[in-house]
Amino acid sequence: MIKLGVLGVGDLTDKMIRGLSRSGSVATQIFLSPRNHDKAAALASDLQCTAMSSNQDVVEAADVVLIGVRPAHLVELAQQVTLKPSQPLISVAGGVSTADLRRLFGERDCSRAMLSYASEINRSTVAVYPAASLAAQLLAPLGTVVLLATEREFELATVSACMNGWFYFLVHELQQWMTEKGVSSEQARALVFSSVEDCVAYSRHKAATPIDELGRSIATPGTYTAAGLEALAQQGGYTAWRAACDTVFKMLVQEQQ
Ligand SMILES: NC(=O)c1ccc[n+]([C@@H]2O[C@H](COP(=O)([O-])OP(=O)(O)OC[C@H]3O[C@@H](n4cnc5c(N)ncnc54)[C@H](OP(=O)(O)O)[C@@H]3O)[C@@H](O)[C@H]2O)c1
C-alpha cells in the first residue's frame, strides 16, 4: 500500500485522485492538504482518502508527495513543509523543472507528470519525466503513459497538454457553427465528436501510415474536403495553431532560464 500525500487539492489533483480511486488497480492510501477545504472534504467523503489538518501532517503520513499547486504558490508551499529525507516527490506544476523542485524541496527523487481532466475517467495522457520514475508506476492507472527521455521533451509534452485544452474550443467552435446553421445542439455535438473520434480511431488503425498521407487520401483534388482545407490554409488556420504551440513552448523554456 503506497501512501500518497497530496499538497494542493485543486481542479487537476481532484480528478487525478478520483481516477486513482476509480481504477481500483493501485493500492494507494491518499492524504489531502487542508487548503481548499470544500474540495478536500468532498473527496474525503466520496472516496477513501483523508483530509489532514496541515501540509506538514500530509508529508508525515505519506511515502510519496504529489505537488499539485500552481507554480506561483510553490515557494510558499516549500516554506510550509519539510519533506522526509529521501521522500520521493511528483510534481504536476507546469513549467517547473526538476532542478527547481530540488532547490525548493531538497535533494530527492523528483519526477514530473502532465495530465488532463480525463484522469477522472482514466483516459488521460500521462506524460512523465524522467522515464524511469515512480510517477510512471503510480499514475499509470490514469491513462496512457508517455515516458519522456529529456526535460525539454517533457516541456513539449506540456504543449500537447495545452493542445488538449484547445481542442475543446475547436470542437465548440465547430459545434457552434453547425447550430447557427440550424442543427440542434445535441446533434451538432454528436456529429463533431463522432468526426474527431472516427479520425483518431482510423489513424490508430492505420498506424503505419503517416497522418498527412491519410488526410490526402481523403482530401483528393476536387473534393469538398479539399476546398475546405484550402480555405483553412488561406485564413492561416495551420499557422495559428503553430503560433499557439510556439507561444507556450517559449514560455515554458523561458521560465526555466
Ligand atoms: N488544470 C489543468 O488542466 C492542468 C493540467 C496539467 C497541469 N496542471 C498543473 O497543475 C497545477 C494545479 O493546477 P489546477 O488547475 O488544478 O490549479 P488549482 O485548481 O488552483 O489548484 C491548486 C490548489 O492548490 C492550492 N494551494 C495553493 N497553495 C497551497 C499551499 N501552500 N498548500 C496547499 N494547497 C495550496 C490552491 O488553493 P487556493 O485556490 O486557495 O490558492 C488550489 O486549491 C498547476 O501547477 C498546473 O500547472 C493543471
Tab-separated table of C-alpha atoms and ligand atoms in Angstrom:
chain	number	residue	atom	x	y	z
A	1	MET	CA	0.000	0.000	0.000
A	2	ILE	CA	1.586	3.281	-1.146
A	3	LYS	CA	0.698	6.286	0.967
A	4	LEU	CA	0.306	9.294	-1.326
A	5	GLY	CA	0.256	12.790	0.168
A	6	VAL	CA	-1.331	15.475	-1.992
A	7	LEU	CA	-0.194	19.065	-1.430
A	8	GLY	CA	-2.606	21.253	-3.360
A	9	VAL	CA	-6.096	19.875	-3.806
A	10	GLY	CA	-7.279	21.705	-6.892
A	11	ASP	CA	-9.020	21.108	-10.186
A	12	LEU	CA	-6.415	18.732	-11.595
A	13	THR	CA	-5.470	16.764	-8.474
A	14	ASP	CA	-9.173	16.324	-7.635
A	15	LYS	CA	-9.612	14.483	-10.923
A	16	MET	CA	-6.382	12.519	-10.506
A	17	ILE	CA	-7.470	11.341	-7.053
A	18	ARG	CA	-10.894	10.348	-8.368
A	19	GLY	CA	-9.256	8.444	-11.223
A	20	LEU	CA	-6.824	6.650	-8.932
A	21	SER	CA	-9.662	5.665	-6.678
A	22	ARG	CA	-11.894	4.673	-9.592
A	23	SER	CA	-9.247	2.436	-11.135
A	24	GLY	CA	-9.054	0.326	-8.000
A	25	SER	CA	-5.901	-1.078	-9.564
A	26	VAL	CA	-3.399	0.583	-7.250
A	27	ALA	CA	-3.163	0.074	-3.595
A	28	THR	CA	-2.961	3.751	-2.694
A	29	GLN	CA	-3.897	5.452	0.507
A	30	ILE	CA	-4.363	9.185	-0.053
A	31	PHE	CA	-3.820	12.112	2.329
A	32	LEU	CA	-5.012	15.601	1.377
A	33	SER	CA	-3.780	19.088	2.252
A	34	PRO	CA	-6.405	21.200	4.035
A	35	ARG	CA	-6.424	24.351	1.880
A	36	ASN	CA	-9.431	24.387	-0.435
A	37	HIS	CA	-11.295	22.688	2.352
A	38	ASP	CA	-14.519	22.071	0.412
A	39	LYS	CA	-12.771	20.071	-2.305
A	40	ALA	CA	-10.751	18.056	0.207
A	41	ALA	CA	-13.854	17.385	2.312
A	42	ALA	CA	-15.837	16.284	-0.765
A	43	LEU	CA	-13.038	13.894	-1.767
A	44	ALA	CA	-12.746	12.550	1.769
A	45	SER	CA	-16.466	11.892	1.913
A	46	ASP	CA	-16.767	10.426	-1.631
A	47	LEU	CA	-13.614	8.294	-1.582
A	48	GLN	CA	-11.220	6.516	0.710
A	49	CYS	CA	-8.944	9.456	1.480
A	50	THR	CA	-8.157	11.573	4.479
A	51	ALA	CA	-8.175	15.365	4.759
A	52	MET	CA	-5.303	16.359	7.053
A	53	SER	CA	-5.122	19.433	9.242
A	54	SER	CA	-1.804	20.766	7.925
A	55	ASN	CA	0.524	20.375	4.956
A	56	GLN	CA	3.234	19.016	7.247
A	57	ASP	CA	0.808	16.335	8.510
A	58	VAL	CA	0.338	15.277	4.878
A	59	VAL	CA	4.101	14.947	4.471
A	60	GLU	CA	4.454	12.940	7.691
A	61	ALA	CA	1.690	10.498	6.696
A	62	ALA	CA	2.939	9.968	3.149
A	63	ASP	CA	5.513	7.744	1.446
A	64	VAL	CA	5.340	9.866	-1.713
A	65	VAL	CA	4.318	13.500	-2.079
A	66	LEU	CA	2.322	14.804	-5.058
A	67	ILE	CA	2.629	18.550	-5.607
A	68	GLY	CA	-0.489	19.986	-7.217
A	69	VAL	CA	-0.253	23.721	-6.571
A	70	ARG	CA	0.168	26.362	-9.249
A	71	PRO	CA	3.781	27.396	-9.939
A	72	ALA	CA	3.229	30.786	-8.278
A	73	HIS	CA	2.426	29.015	-4.981
A	74	LEU	CA	5.435	26.700	-4.903
A	75	VAL	CA	7.741	28.935	-2.875
A	76	GLU	CA	5.072	29.458	-0.226
A	77	LEU	CA	4.408	25.718	-0.118
A	78	ALA	CA	8.110	24.906	0.199
A	79	GLN	CA	8.324	27.234	3.190
A	80	GLN	CA	5.444	25.398	4.888
A	81	VAL	CA	6.814	21.849	4.709
A	82	THR	CA	9.941	19.836	5.371
A	83	LEU	CA	9.909	16.663	3.380
A	84	LYS	CA	11.291	13.478	4.942
A	85	PRO	CA	14.829	12.535	3.844
A	86	SER	CA	14.670	10.699	0.503
A	87	GLN	CA	10.870	11.071	0.315
A	88	PRO	CA	10.060	10.970	-3.410
A	89	LEU	CA	8.219	13.906	-4.932
A	90	ILE	CA	5.994	14.020	-8.002
A	91	SER	CA	5.002	17.406	-9.385
A	92	VAL	CA	2.288	18.354	-11.857
A	93	ALA	CA	3.212	22.054	-11.708
A	94	GLY	CA	3.613	23.164	-15.311
A	95	GLY	CA	6.964	24.636	-16.344
A	96	VAL	CA	8.810	23.886	-13.084
A	97	SER	CA	11.983	21.883	-13.691
A	98	THR	CA	13.256	19.034	-11.538
A	99	ALA	CA	16.265	21.249	-10.689
A	100	ASP	CA	13.902	23.912	-9.314
A	101	LEU	CA	11.926	21.284	-7.404
A	102	ARG	CA	15.152	20.028	-5.778
A	103	ARG	CA	16.177	23.583	-4.977
A	104	LEU	CA	12.833	24.179	-3.269
A	105	PHE	CA	12.222	20.821	-1.574
A	106	GLY	CA	15.692	19.360	-1.178
A	107	GLU	CA	17.730	16.699	-2.925
A	108	ARG	CA	15.485	13.670	-3.617
A	109	ASP	CA	13.841	11.589	-6.322
A	110	CYS	CA	11.829	14.252	-8.207
A	111	SER	CA	9.613	13.439	-11.137
A	112	ARG	CA	7.178	15.448	-13.207
A	113	ALA	CA	3.868	14.435	-14.715
A	114	MET	CA	1.493	16.190	-17.059
A	115	LEU	CA	-2.096	15.011	-17.236
A	116	SER	CA	-5.543	16.209	-18.235
A	117	TYR	CA	-9.020	16.234	-16.715
A	118	ALA	CA	-9.619	12.853	-18.353
A	119	SER	CA	-7.614	11.486	-15.399
A	120	GLU	CA	-11.007	11.330	-13.722
A	121	ILE	CA	-12.105	8.620	-16.158
A	122	ASN	CA	-8.647	7.007	-16.509
A	123	ARG	CA	-8.283	8.246	-20.090
A	124	SER	CA	-5.663	10.965	-19.710
A	125	THR	CA	-2.309	11.229	-21.381
A	126	VAL	CA	0.164	10.649	-18.539
A	127	ALA	CA	3.395	12.315	-19.681
A	128	VAL	CA	6.224	11.541	-17.287
A	129	TYR	CA	9.818	12.682	-16.811
A	130	PRO	CA	12.244	11.115	-16.093
A	131	ALA	CA	11.287	7.921	-17.851
A	132	ALA	CA	12.372	5.639	-15.029
A	133	SER	CA	10.418	7.226	-12.221
A	134	LEU	CA	7.889	6.443	-9.591
A	135	ALA	CA	5.381	8.761	-11.275
A	136	ALA	CA	5.009	6.398	-14.234
A	137	GLN	CA	4.226	3.478	-11.964
A	138	LEU	CA	1.922	5.346	-9.608
A	139	LEU	CA	-0.019	7.354	-12.209
A	140	ALA	CA	-0.313	4.640	-14.877
A	141	PRO	CA	-3.940	3.851	-13.910
A	142	LEU	CA	-4.912	7.376	-15.023
A	143	GLY	CA	-4.439	6.679	-18.707
A	144	THR	CA	-1.780	6.271	-21.351
A	145	VAL	CA	1.741	6.710	-20.037
A	146	VAL	CA	4.198	8.508	-22.319
A	147	LEU	CA	7.759	8.438	-20.994
A	148	LEU	CA	9.946	11.409	-21.920
A	149	ALA	CA	13.704	10.995	-22.076
A	150	THR	CA	14.645	14.654	-21.567
A	151	GLU	CA	13.127	17.581	-19.722
A	152	ARG	CA	12.890	19.522	-22.996
A	153	GLU	CA	10.736	16.737	-24.410
A	154	PHE	CA	8.630	16.928	-21.270
A	155	GLU	CA	8.011	20.648	-21.933
A	156	LEU	CA	6.910	19.696	-25.438
A	157	ALA	CA	4.526	17.202	-23.857
A	158	THR	CA	3.214	20.111	-21.788
A	159	VAL	CA	2.437	21.908	-25.052
A	160	SER	CA	0.492	18.832	-26.148
A	161	ALA	CA	-1.436	19.005	-22.855
A	162	CYS	CA	-2.385	22.553	-23.826
A	163	MET	CA	-3.473	21.260	-27.246
A	164	ASN	CA	-5.866	19.028	-25.327
A	165	GLY	CA	-7.417	22.172	-23.826
A	166	TRP	CA	-7.515	23.946	-27.187
A	167	PHE	CA	-9.352	21.015	-28.780
A	168	TYR	CA	-12.342	21.731	-26.534
A	169	PHE	CA	-12.562	25.219	-28.015
A	170	LEU	CA	-12.081	23.975	-31.561
A	171	VAL	CA	-14.814	21.392	-31.105
A	172	HIS	CA	-17.050	24.040	-29.538
A	173	GLU	CA	-16.448	26.431	-32.430
A	174	LEU	CA	-17.381	23.770	-34.983
A	175	GLN	CA	-20.418	22.755	-32.979
A	176	GLN	CA	-21.495	26.413	-32.727
A	177	TRP	CA	-21.192	26.859	-36.472
A	178	MET	CA	-23.489	23.896	-37.027
A	179	THR	CA	-26.071	25.096	-34.521
A	180	GLU	CA	-26.032	28.574	-36.102
A	181	LYS	CA	-26.900	26.854	-39.388
A	182	GLY	CA	-29.885	25.133	-37.759
A	183	VAL	CA	-28.695	21.755	-36.433
A	184	SER	CA	-29.742	21.043	-32.855
A	185	SER	CA	-27.027	21.473	-30.280
A	186	GLU	CA	-27.101	17.749	-29.350
A	187	GLN	CA	-26.857	16.644	-32.968
A	188	ALA	CA	-24.059	19.106	-33.696
A	189	ARG	CA	-22.173	17.828	-30.637
A	190	ALA	CA	-22.685	14.218	-31.717
A	191	LEU	CA	-21.593	14.932	-35.300
A	192	VAL	CA	-18.443	16.839	-34.373
A	193	PHE	CA	-17.403	14.409	-31.627
A	194	SER	CA	-18.007	11.477	-33.885
A	195	SER	CA	-15.878	13.041	-36.629
A	196	VAL	CA	-12.993	13.560	-34.220
A	197	GLU	CA	-13.280	10.081	-32.714
A	198	ASP	CA	-13.535	8.496	-36.128
A	199	CYS	CA	-10.367	10.297	-37.305
A	200	VAL	CA	-8.415	9.156	-34.235
A	201	ALA	CA	-9.718	5.596	-34.454
A	202	TYR	CA	-8.897	5.240	-38.153
A	203	SER	CA	-5.447	6.809	-37.722
A	204	ARG	CA	-4.738	4.348	-34.918
A	205	HIS	CA	-5.956	1.515	-37.132
A	206	LYS	CA	-3.601	2.696	-39.916
A	207	ALA	CA	-0.711	3.155	-37.514
A	208	ALA	CA	1.922	2.599	-40.196
A	209	THR	CA	0.547	5.315	-42.489
A	210	PRO	CA	1.606	8.947	-41.886
A	211	ILE	CA	-1.383	11.036	-40.838
A	212	ASP	CA	-0.966	13.617	-43.610
A	213	GLU	CA	-0.982	10.773	-46.125
A	214	LEU	CA	-4.281	9.554	-44.692
A	215	GLY	CA	-5.597	13.113	-44.915
A	216	ARG	CA	-4.502	13.485	-48.531
A	217	SER	CA	-6.196	10.186	-49.394
A	218	ILE	CA	-9.453	11.807	-48.231
A	219	ALA	CA	-8.938	15.370	-49.494
A	220	THR	CA	-8.329	14.408	-53.107
A	221	PRO	CA	-8.485	17.212	-55.702
A	222	GLY	CA	-11.988	18.464	-56.407
A	223	THR	CA	-13.498	17.190	-53.150
A	224	TYR	CA	-15.382	19.347	-50.636
A	225	THR	CA	-12.766	18.356	-48.035
A	226	ALA	CA	-10.009	19.757	-50.263
A	227	ALA	CA	-11.936	23.009	-50.786
A	228	GLY	CA	-12.298	23.457	-47.022
A	229	LEU	CA	-8.611	22.727	-46.468
A	230	GLU	CA	-7.647	25.397	-48.953
A	231	ALA	CA	-9.813	27.911	-47.067
A	232	LEU	CA	-8.136	26.857	-43.797
A	233	ALA	CA	-4.668	27.386	-45.254
A	234	GLN	CA	-5.622	30.744	-46.813
A	235	GLN	CA	-7.013	32.004	-43.495
A	236	GLY	CA	-3.850	30.990	-41.634
A	237	GLY	CA	-5.550	28.127	-39.811
A	238	TYR	CA	-2.439	25.967	-39.533
A	239	THR	CA	-0.141	28.936	-38.874
A	240	ALA	CA	-2.344	29.986	-35.975
A	241	TRP	CA	-2.082	26.565	-34.306
A	242	ARG	CA	1.698	26.549	-34.722
A	243	ALA	CA	1.856	30.055	-33.252
A	244	ALA	CA	-0.070	28.877	-30.197
A	245	CYS	CA	2.385	25.986	-29.731
A	246	ASP	CA	5.390	28.306	-30.151
A	247	THR	CA	3.959	30.780	-27.632
A	248	VAL	CA	3.512	28.164	-24.913
A	249	PHE	CA	6.821	26.400	-25.568
A	250	LYS	CA	8.700	29.708	-25.416
A	251	MET	CA	7.052	30.497	-22.068
A	252	LEU	CA	7.915	27.090	-20.655
A	253	VAL	CA	11.540	27.271	-21.728
A	254	GLN	CA	11.966	30.886	-20.566
A	255	GLU	CA	10.569	30.047	-17.125
A	256	GLN	CA	13.450	27.659	-16.669
A	257	GLN	CA	16.235	30.108	-17.504
B	1	LIG	N1	-5.842	22.312	-14.709
B	1	LIG	C1	-5.236	21.604	-15.650
B	1	LIG	O1	-5.842	21.195	-16.650
B	1	LIG	C2	-3.784	21.243	-15.515
B	1	LIG	C3	-3.245	20.355	-16.432
B	1	LIG	C4	-1.926	19.993	-16.297
B	1	LIG	C5	-1.177	20.536	-15.254
B	1	LIG	N2	-1.716	21.431	-14.404
B	1	LIG	C6	-0.871	21.953	-13.324
B	1	LIG	O2	-1.474	21.556	-12.104
B	1	LIG	C7	-1.270	22.544	-11.116
B	1	LIG	C8	-2.601	22.878	-10.497
B	1	LIG	O3	-3.472	23.376	-11.483
B	1	LIG	P1	-5.027	23.480	-11.166
B	1	LIG	O4	-5.675	23.953	-12.390
B	1	LIG	O5	-5.502	22.227	-10.543
B	1	LIG	O6	-4.974	24.688	-10.088
B	1	LIG	P2	-5.938	24.960	-8.875
B	1	LIG	O7	-7.315	24.479	-9.173
B	1	LIG	O8	-5.745	26.386	-8.499
B	1	LIG	O9	-5.357	24.018	-7.729
B	1	LIG	C9	-4.288	24.308	-6.937
B	1	LIG	C10	-4.736	24.144	-5.494
B	1	LIG	O10	-3.604	24.263	-4.644
B	1	LIG	C11	-3.999	25.052	-3.525
B	1	LIG	N3	-2.831	25.622	-2.885
B	1	LIG	C12	-2.125	26.730	-3.206
B	1	LIG	N4	-1.134	26.918	-2.324
B	1	LIG	C13	-1.196	25.903	-1.442
B	1	LIG	C14	-0.455	25.561	-0.292
B	1	LIG	N5	0.579	26.289	0.139
B	1	LIG	N6	-0.794	24.454	0.390
B	1	LIG	C15	-1.833	23.688	-0.006
B	1	LIG	N7	-2.597	23.976	-1.072
B	1	LIG	C16	-2.292	25.077	-1.787
B	1	LIG	C17	-4.907	26.097	-4.131
B	1	LIG	O11	-5.652	26.758	-3.160
B	1	LIG	P3	-6.121	28.289	-3.454
B	1	LIG	O12	-7.154	28.189	-4.519
B	1	LIG	O13	-6.631	28.728	-2.139
B	1	LIG	O14	-4.899	29.043	-3.907
B	1	LIG	C18	-5.750	25.196	-5.052
B	1	LIG	O15	-6.772	24.581	-4.322
B	1	LIG	C19	-0.641	23.744	-11.817
B	1	LIG	O16	0.712	23.818	-11.428
B	1	LIG	C20	-0.772	23.467	-13.289
B	1	LIG	O17	0.381	23.881	-13.988
B	1	LIG	C21	-3.019	21.777	-14.486
